[in-house]
Amino acid sequence: DIQMTQSPSSLSASVGDRVTISCRASQTISGYLNWYQQKPGKAPKLLMYATSNLQGGVPSRFSGSGSGTDFTLTISSLQPEDFATYYCQQGYSTSYTFGQGTKLENK
Amino acid sequence: EVQLVESGGGLVKPGGSLRLSCAASGFNFADAWMSWVRQAPGRGLEWVGRIKSKRSGGTADYAPPVKGRFTMSRDDSKNTVYLQVDSLQSEDTGVYYCTWDIFGSGSYYFAYWGQGTLVTVSS
């Protein structure tokens, strides 16, 4: 199975900051990498699919990049509603493995 | 509007069984591939399994930790997907989410999620 590793595991930032979260796959997954946001007690929400395609309704301050094994989610200017946990997920092959998550906290 | 509503969770003893259900609406369920994703308390997301549409063969695939213990099935007449969970262990405790697998730009992803159903395995 493909392993997904996110870094950092947690991150403290302030409103207005530019934030970057990384995700690395144990083998190439081409561009088939998706990102989710989850808030406490809620189901995850899809942010981005296939590396850089923004899901409908997701603000344009979110962007994604990468290919092969290394991928990045960037929030250009952090807003109060962005404090949450973020997960990457490979959509290349079954099993559709997730990264372990990155918790974004208010500094 | 797409809706996925899970049910069937509860408290079960180790070694016990449950059948989780997910009722879908708002999309063509018969052509949909459906997955279950779980989350242990305070932990990350874990894909559990996926069932293809009958048009695609109707077969299911499972994550290694649950293979042989969990079984997915579907009833297209009821727009419902099921997850039979047997030989439950404490490590199976968590919220189980139903999702609709979308294939777009070459990638499989989960654009729609249910609210989840809690399974607690404890003596």
mmCIF file of N, CA, C and O in Angstrom, chain A residues 12-84:
data_model
loop_
_atom_site.group_PDB
_atom_site.id
_atom_site.type_symbol
_atom_site.label_atom_id
_atom_site.label_comp_id
_atom_site.label_asym_id
_atom_site.label_seq_id
_atom_site.Cartn_x
_atom_site.Cartn_y
_atom_site.Cartn_z
ATOM 1 N N SER A 12 1.372 26.236 14.327
ATOM 2 C CA SER A 12 0.751 27.418 14.932
ATOM 3 C C SER A 12 0.949 28.610 14.020
ATOM 4 O O SER A 12 2.068 28.881 13.586
ATOM 5 N N ALA A 13 -0.129 29.307 13.728
ATOM 6 C CA ALA A 13 -0.048 30.450 12.827
ATOM 7 C C ALA A 13 -1.097 31.485 13.226
ATOM 8 O O ALA A 13 -1.989 31.198 14.037
ATOM 9 N N SER A 14 -0.960 32.661 12.656
ATOM 10 C CA SER A 14 -1.861 33.774 12.973
ATOM 11 C C SER A 14 -2.685 34.156 11.747
ATOM 12 O O SER A 14 -2.271 33.891 10.599
ATOM 13 N N VAL A 15 -3.796 34.785 12.000
ATOM 14 C CA VAL A 15 -4.629 35.290 10.903
ATOM 15 C C VAL A 15 -3.788 36.200 10.005
ATOM 16 O O VAL A 15 -3.027 37.037 10.503
ATOM 17 N N GLY A 16 -3.898 35.965 8.706
ATOM 18 C CA GLY A 16 -3.127 36.735 7.743
ATOM 19 C C GLY A 16 -1.838 36.060 7.307
ATOM 20 O O GLY A 16 -1.255 36.460 6.283
ATOM 21 N N ASP A 17 -1.395 35.041 8.030
ATOM 22 C CA ASP A 17 -0.169 34.332 7.667
ATOM 23 C C ASP A 17 -0.364 33.517 6.392
ATOM 24 O O ASP A 17 -1.470 33.077 6.062
ATOM 25 N N ARG A 18 0.761 33.272 5.728
ATOM 26 C CA ARG A 18 0.804 32.307 4.622
ATOM 27 C C ARG A 18 1.255 30.986 5.212
ATOM 28 O O ARG A 18 2.263 30.930 5.922
ATOM 29 N N VAL A 19 0.487 29.923 4.935
ATOM 30 C CA VAL A 19 0.735 28.628 5.553
ATOM 31 C C VAL A 19 0.933 27.578 4.467
ATOM 32 O O VAL A 19 0.208 27.567 3.467
ATOM 33 N N THR A 20 1.902 26.695 4.694
ATOM 34 C CA THR A 20 2.175 25.606 3.748
ATOM 35 C C THR A 20 2.206 24.281 4.491
ATOM 36 O O THR A 20 2.863 24.166 5.536
ATOM 37 N N ILE A 21 1.497 23.310 3.957
ATOM 38 C CA ILE A 21 1.478 21.954 4.502
ATOM 39 C C ILE A 21 1.975 21.021 3.410
ATOM 40 O O ILE A 21 1.567 21.135 2.246
ATOM 41 N N SER A 22 2.848 20.102 3.790
ATOM 42 C CA SER A 22 3.442 19.182 2.823
ATOM 43 C C SER A 22 2.899 17.778 2.980
ATOM 44 O O SER A 22 2.509 17.364 4.079
ATOM 45 N N CYS A 23 2.920 17.055 1.881
ATOM 46 C CA CYS A 23 2.466 15.658 1.863
ATOM 47 C C CYS A 23 3.380 14.891 0.926
ATOM 48 O O CYS A 23 3.625 15.334 -0.213
ATOM 49 N N ARG A 24 3.900 13.766 1.408
ATOM 50 C CA ARG A 24 4.804 12.955 0.595
ATOM 51 C C ARG A 24 4.244 11.547 0.487
ATOM 52 O O ARG A 24 3.849 10.946 1.492
ATOM 53 N N ALA A 25 4.248 11.013 -0.726
ATOM 54 C CA ALA A 25 3.809 9.636 -0.966
ATOM 55 C C ALA A 25 5.019 8.700 -1.019
ATOM 56 O O ALA A 25 6.106 9.111 -1.441
ATOM 57 N N SER A 26 4.810 7.447 -0.624
ATOM 58 C CA SER A 26 5.911 6.475 -0.589
ATOM 59 C C SER A 26 6.287 5.984 -1.985
ATOM 60 O O SER A 26 7.336 5.364 -2.157
ATOM 61 N N GLN A 27 5.436 6.253 -2.960
ATOM 62 C CA GLN A 27 5.748 5.963 -4.351
ATOM 63 C C GLN A 27 4.983 6.970 -5.208
ATOM 64 O O GLN A 27 4.088 7.650 -4.705
ATOM 65 N N THR A 28 5.328 7.036 -6.462
ATOM 66 C CA THR A 28 4.691 8.045 -7.289
ATOM 67 C C THR A 28 3.182 7.826 -7.388
ATOM 68 O O THR A 28 2.709 6.696 -7.513
ATOM 69 N N ILE A 29 2.444 8.921 -7.282
ATOM 70 C CA ILE A 29 0.992 8.881 -7.432
ATOM 71 C C ILE A 29 0.564 9.851 -8.539
ATOM 72 O O ILE A 29 -0.583 10.286 -8.585
ATOM 73 N N SER A 30 1.520 10.158 -9.413
ATOM 74 C CA SER A 30 1.252 11.111 -10.487
ATOM 75 C C SER A 30 0.731 12.403 -9.859
ATOM 76 O O SER A 30 1.369 12.935 -8.963
ATOM 77 N N GLY A 31 -0.418 12.912 -10.291
ATOM 78 C CA GLY A 31 -0.973 14.115 -9.682
ATOM 79 C C GLY A 31 -2.241 13.840 -8.902
ATOM 80 O O GLY A 31 -3.018 14.764 -8.639
ATOM 81 N N TYR A 32 -2.410 12.564 -8.487
ATOM 82 C CA TYR A 32 -3.693 12.143 -7.930
ATOM 83 C C TYR A 32 -3.705 12.278 -6.413
ATOM 84 O O TYR A 32 -3.772 11.296 -5.666
ATOM 85 N N LEU A 33 -3.645 13.530 -5.976
ATOM 86 C CA LEU A 33 -3.544 13.851 -4.563
ATOM 87 C C LEU A 33 -4.670 14.831 -4.204
ATOM 88 O O LEU A 33 -4.881 15.828 -4.921
ATOM 89 N N ASN A 34 -5.366 14.516 -3.120
ATOM 90 C CA ASN A 34 -6.516 15.311 -2.707
ATOM 91 C C ASN A 34 -6.293 15.845 -1.291
ATOM 92 O O ASN A 34 -5.564 15.234 -0.508
ATOM 93 N N TRP A 35 -6.937 16.964 -0.983
ATOM 94 C CA TRP A 35 -6.822 17.588 0.337
ATOM 95 C C TRP A 35 -8.203 17.790 0.959
ATOM 96 O O TRP A 35 -9.145 18.176 0.278
ATOM 97 N N TYR A 36 -8.269 17.561 2.278
ATOM 98 C CA TYR A 36 -9.504 17.726 3.035
ATOM 99 C C TYR A 36 -9.231 18.580 4.262
ATOM 100 O O TYR A 36 -8.132 18.591 4.809
ATOM 101 N N GLN A 37 -10.295 19.266 4.703
ATOM 102 C CA GLN A 37 -10.273 20.030 5.936
ATOM 103 C C GLN A 37 -11.301 19.413 6.875
ATOM 104 O O GLN A 37 -12.412 19.101 6.460
ATOM 105 N N GLN A 38 -10.912 19.245 8.133
ATOM 106 C CA GLN A 38 -11.864 18.722 9.109
ATOM 107 C C GLN A 38 -11.855 19.567 10.369
ATOM 108 O O GLN A 38 -10.792 19.848 10.925
ATOM 109 N N LYS A 39 -13.038 19.946 10.804
ATOM 110 C CA LYS A 39 -13.198 20.670 12.068
ATOM 111 C C LYS A 39 -13.769 19.703 13.106
ATOM 112 O O LYS A 39 -14.426 18.712 12.739
ATOM 113 N N PRO A 40 -13.521 19.983 14.394
ATOM 114 C CA PRO A 40 -13.940 19.044 15.448
ATOM 115 C C PRO A 40 -15.418 18.683 15.389
ATOM 116 O O PRO A 40 -16.278 19.555 15.251
ATOM 117 N N GLY A 41 -15.698 17.379 15.437
ATOM 118 C CA GLY A 41 -17.058 16.893 15.451
ATOM 119 C C GLY A 41 -17.765 16.921 14.116
ATOM 120 O O GLY A 41 -18.962 16.606 14.048
ATOM 121 N N LYS A 42 -17.034 17.260 13.066
ATOM 122 C CA LYS A 42 -17.641 17.357 11.738
ATOM 123 C C LYS A 42 -17.005 16.375 10.771
ATOM 124 O O LYS A 42 -15.876 15.925 10.969
ATOM 125 N N ALA A 43 -17.740 16.055 9.715
ATOM 126 C CA ALA A 43 -17.178 15.244 8.646
ATOM 127 C C ALA A 43 -16.137 16.055 7.881
ATOM 128 O O ALA A 43 -16.217 17.280 7.820
ATOM 129 N N PRO A 44 -15.157 15.389 7.314
ATOM 130 C CA PRO A 44 -14.188 16.101 6.479
ATOM 131 C C PRO A 44 -14.866 16.784 5.297
ATOM 132 O O PRO A 44 -15.919 16.369 4.833
ATOM 133 N N LYS A 45 -14.185 17.827 4.806
ATOM 134 C CA LYS A 45 -14.681 18.580 3.651
ATOM 135 C C LYS A 45 -13.595 18.585 2.592
ATOM 136 O O LYS A 45 -12.428 18.880 2.892
ATOM 137 N N LEU A 46 -13.954 18.243 1.370
ATOM 138 C CA LEU A 46 -12.987 18.254 0.269
ATOM 139 C C LEU A 46 -12.617 19.689 -0.091
ATOM 140 O O LEU A 46 -13.496 20.526 -0.324
ATOM 141 N N LEU A 47 -11.310 19.952 -0.131
ATOM 142 C CA LEU A 47 -10.814 21.265 -0.544
ATOM 143 C C LEU A 47 -10.324 21.257 -1.987
ATOM 144 O O LEU A 47 -10.618 22.163 -2.772
ATOM 145 N N MET A 48 -9.545 20.246 -2.320
ATOM 146 C CA MET A 48 -8.807 20.233 -3.566
ATOM 147 C C MET A 48 -8.706 18.795 -4.058
ATOM 148 O O MET A 48 -8.482 17.888 -3.253
ATOM 149 N N TYR A 49 -8.824 18.570 -5.359
ATOM 150 C CA TYR A 49 -8.634 17.239 -5.912
ATOM 151 C C TYR A 49 -7.646 17.282 -7.055
ATOM 152 O O TYR A 49 -7.462 18.334 -7.694
ATOM 153 N N ALA A 50 -7.014 16.130 -7.271
ATOM 154 C CA ALA A 50 -6.011 16.020 -8.344
ATOM 155 C C ALA A 50 -5.023 17.183 -8.280
ATOM 156 O O ALA A 50 -4.799 17.896 -9.269
ATOM 157 N N THR A 51 -4.433 17.346 -7.112
ATOM 158 C CA THR A 51 -3.356 18.287 -6.808
ATOM 159 C C THR A 51 -3.790 19.743 -6.702
ATOM 160 O O THR A 51 -3.522 20.410 -5.697
ATOM 161 N N SER A 52 -4.469 20.250 -7.749
ATOM 162 C CA SER A 52 -4.653 21.699 -7.793
ATOM 163 C C SER A 52 -6.042 22.150 -8.226
ATOM 164 O O SER A 52 -6.243 23.345 -8.492
ATOM 165 N N ASN A 53 -6.979 21.223 -8.280
ATOM 166 C CA ASN A 53 -8.339 21.587 -8.680
ATOM 167 C C ASN A 53 -9.166 21.941 -7.447
ATOM 168 O O ASN A 53 -9.451 21.086 -6.607
ATOM 169 N N LEU A 54 -9.564 23.199 -7.369
ATOM 170 C CA LEU A 54 -10.307 23.682 -6.208
ATOM 171 C C LEU A 54 -11.747 23.163 -6.277
ATOM 172 O O LEU A 54 -12.432 23.318 -7.303
ATOM 173 N N GLN A 55 -12.202 22.549 -5.194
ATOM 174 C CA GLN A 55 -13.588 22.101 -5.139
ATOM 175 C C GLN A 55 -14.505 23.331 -5.106
ATOM 176 O O GLN A 55 -14.138 24.389 -4.562
ATOM 177 N N GLY A 56 -15.693 23.188 -5.680
ATOM 178 C CA GLY A 56 -16.624 24.308 -5.728
ATOM 179 C C GLY A 56 -16.918 24.879 -4.353
ATOM 180 O O GLY A 56 -17.150 24.127 -3.406
ATOM 181 N N GLY A 57 -16.904 26.199 -4.257
ATOM 182 C CA GLY A 57 -17.220 26.859 -3.003
ATOM 183 C C GLY A 57 -16.036 27.055 -2.081
ATOM 184 O O GLY A 57 -16.154 27.743 -1.065
ATOM 185 N N VAL A 58 -14.896 26.485 -2.423
ATOM 186 C CA VAL A 58 -13.701 26.634 -1.587
ATOM 187 C C VAL A 58 -12.997 27.945 -1.966
ATOM 188 O O VAL A 58 -12.790 28.214 -3.150
ATOM 189 N N PRO A 59 -12.641 28.753 -0.981
ATOM 190 C CA PRO A 59 -12.032 30.061 -1.289
ATOM 191 C C PRO A 59 -10.726 29.926 -2.062
ATOM 192 O O PRO A 59 -9.963 28.970 -1.875
ATOM 193 N N SER A 60 -10.446 30.922 -2.880
ATOM 194 C CA SER A 60 -9.262 30.886 -3.738
ATOM 195 C C SER A 60 -7.968 31.108 -2.969
ATOM 196 O O SER A 60 -6.879 30.997 -3.550
ATOM 197 N N ARG A 61 -8.040 31.395 -1.679
ATOM 198 C CA ARG A 61 -6.797 31.497 -0.895
ATOM 199 C C ARG A 61 -6.152 30.113 -0.704
ATOM 200 O O ARG A 61 -4.990 30.029 -0.307
ATOM 201 N N PHE A 62 -6.901 29.057 -0.974
ATOM 202 C CA PHE A 62 -6.353 27.707 -0.927
ATOM 203 C C PHE A 62 -5.805 27.360 -2.313
ATOM 204 O O PHE A 62 -6.465 27.586 -3.327
ATOM 205 N N SER A 63 -4.601 26.789 -2.325
ATOM 206 C CA SER A 63 -4.035 26.335 -3.587
ATOM 207 C C SER A 63 -3.206 25.082 -3.333
ATOM 208 O O SER A 63 -2.757 24.837 -2.201
ATOM 209 N N GLY A 64 -3.005 24.303 -4.391
ATOM 210 C CA GLY A 64 -2.240 23.073 -4.275
ATOM 211 C C GLY A 64 -1.244 22.958 -5.397
ATOM 212 O O GLY A 64 -1.461 23.485 -6.489
ATOM 213 N N SER A 65 -0.146 22.258 -5.119
ATOM 214 C CA SER A 65 0.860 22.047 -6.143
ATOM 215 C C SER A 65 1.574 20.733 -5.873
ATOM 216 O O SER A 65 1.415 20.116 -4.806
ATOM 217 N N GLY A 66 2.400 20.334 -6.869
ATOM 218 C CA GLY A 66 3.189 19.122 -6.700
ATOM 219 C C GLY A 66 2.956 18.122 -7.806
ATOM 220 O O GLY A 66 2.083 18.311 -8.667
ATOM 221 N N SER A 67 3.741 17.055 -7.769
ATOM 222 C CA SER A 67 3.579 15.945 -8.702
ATOM 223 C C SER A 67 4.474 14.805 -8.248
ATOM 224 O O SER A 67 5.413 15.028 -7.461
ATOM 225 N N GLY A 68 4.178 13.610 -8.729
ATOM 226 C CA GLY A 68 5.019 12.477 -8.370
ATOM 227 C C GLY A 68 4.814 12.022 -6.942
ATOM 228 O O GLY A 68 3.844 11.315 -6.656
ATOM 229 N N THR A 69 5.711 12.438 -6.054
ATOM 230 C CA THR A 69 5.608 12.022 -4.649
ATOM 231 C C THR A 69 5.474 13.183 -3.676
ATOM 232 O O THR A 69 5.181 12.960 -2.496
ATOM 233 N N ASP A 70 5.689 14.402 -4.114
ATOM 234 C CA ASP A 70 5.717 15.545 -3.196
ATOM 235 C C ASP A 70 4.684 16.594 -3.570
ATOM 236 O O ASP A 70 4.661 17.075 -4.712
ATOM 237 N N PHE A 71 3.880 16.955 -2.565
ATOM 238 C CA PHE A 71 2.750 17.836 -2.796
ATOM 239 C C PHE A 71 2.646 18.861 -1.667
ATOM 240 O O PHE A 71 3.134 18.640 -0.557
ATOM 241 N N THR A 72 1.985 19.983 -1.989
ATOM 242 C CA THR A 72 1.873 21.077 -1.031
ATOM 243 C C THR A 72 0.485 21.689 -1.095
ATOM 244 O O THR A 72 -0.071 21.882 -2.183
ATOM 245 N N LEU A 73 -0.065 21.979 0.092
ATOM 246 C CA LEU A 73 -1.284 22.782 0.214
ATOM 247 C C LEU A 73 -0.862 24.119 0.797
ATOM 248 O O LEU A 73 -0.168 24.147 1.819
ATOM 249 N N THR A 74 -1.271 25.197 0.156
ATOM 250 C CA THR A 74 -0.933 26.530 0.631
ATOM 251 C C THR A 74 -2.203 27.331 0.904
ATOM 252 O O THR A 74 -3.148 27.288 0.111
ATOM 253 N N ILE A 75 -2.196 28.005 2.046
ATOM 254 C CA ILE A 75 -3.253 28.977 2.353
ATOM 255 C C ILE A 75 -2.571 30.340 2.304
ATOM 256 O O ILE A 75 -1.654 30.600 3.102
ATOM 257 N N SER A 76 -2.998 31.192 1.384
ATOM 258 C CA SER A 76 -2.237 32.410 1.120
ATOM 259 C C SER A 76 -2.360 33.441 2.236
ATOM 260 O O SER A 76 -1.403 34.138 2.561
ATOM 261 N N SER A 77 -3.530 33.526 2.844
ATOM 262 C CA SER A 77 -3.735 34.486 3.935
ATOM 263 C C SER A 77 -4.751 33.860 4.888
ATOM 264 O O SER A 77 -5.951 33.858 4.620
ATOM 265 N N LEU A 78 -4.240 33.352 5.976
ATOM 266 C CA LEU A 78 -5.050 32.552 6.896
ATOM 267 C C LEU A 78 -6.225 33.356 7.455
ATOM 268 O O LEU A 78 -6.042 34.512 7.890
ATOM 269 N N GLN A 79 -7.396 32.751 7.431
ATOM 270 C CA GLN A 79 -8.598 33.363 7.986
ATOM 271 C C GLN A 79 -9.017 32.610 9.248
ATOM 272 O O GLN A 79 -8.639 31.445 9.439
ATOM 273 N N PRO A 80 -9.806 33.223 10.119
ATOM 274 C CA PRO A 80 -10.190 32.562 11.384
ATOM 275 C C PRO A 80 -10.856 31.205 11.181
ATOM 276 O O PRO A 80 -10.653 30.301 11.991
ATOM 277 N N GLU A 81 -11.618 31.065 10.098
ATOM 278 C CA GLU A 81 -12.322 29.800 9.870
ATOM 279 C C GLU A 81 -11.418 28.693 9.330
ATOM 280 O O GLU A 81 -11.882 27.558 9.144
ATOM 281 N N ASP A 82 -10.159 28.991 9.073
ATOM 282 C CA ASP A 82 -9.230 27.998 8.516
ATOM 283 C C ASP A 82 -8.547 27.154 9.585
ATOM 284 O O ASP A 82 -7.838 26.190 9.246
ATOM 285 N N PHE A 83 -8.719 27.503 10.858
ATOM 286 C CA PHE A 83 -8.077 26.701 11.908
ATOM 287 C C PHE A 83 -8.820 25.384 11.998
ATOM 288 O O PHE A 83 -10.015 25.331 12.303
ATOM 289 N N ALA A 84 -8.122 24.309 11.684
ATOM 290 C CA ALA A 84 -8.722 22.990 11.514
ATOM 291 C C ALA A 84 -7.598 21.989 11.314
ATOM 292 O O ALA A 84 -6.415 22.340 11.388
#
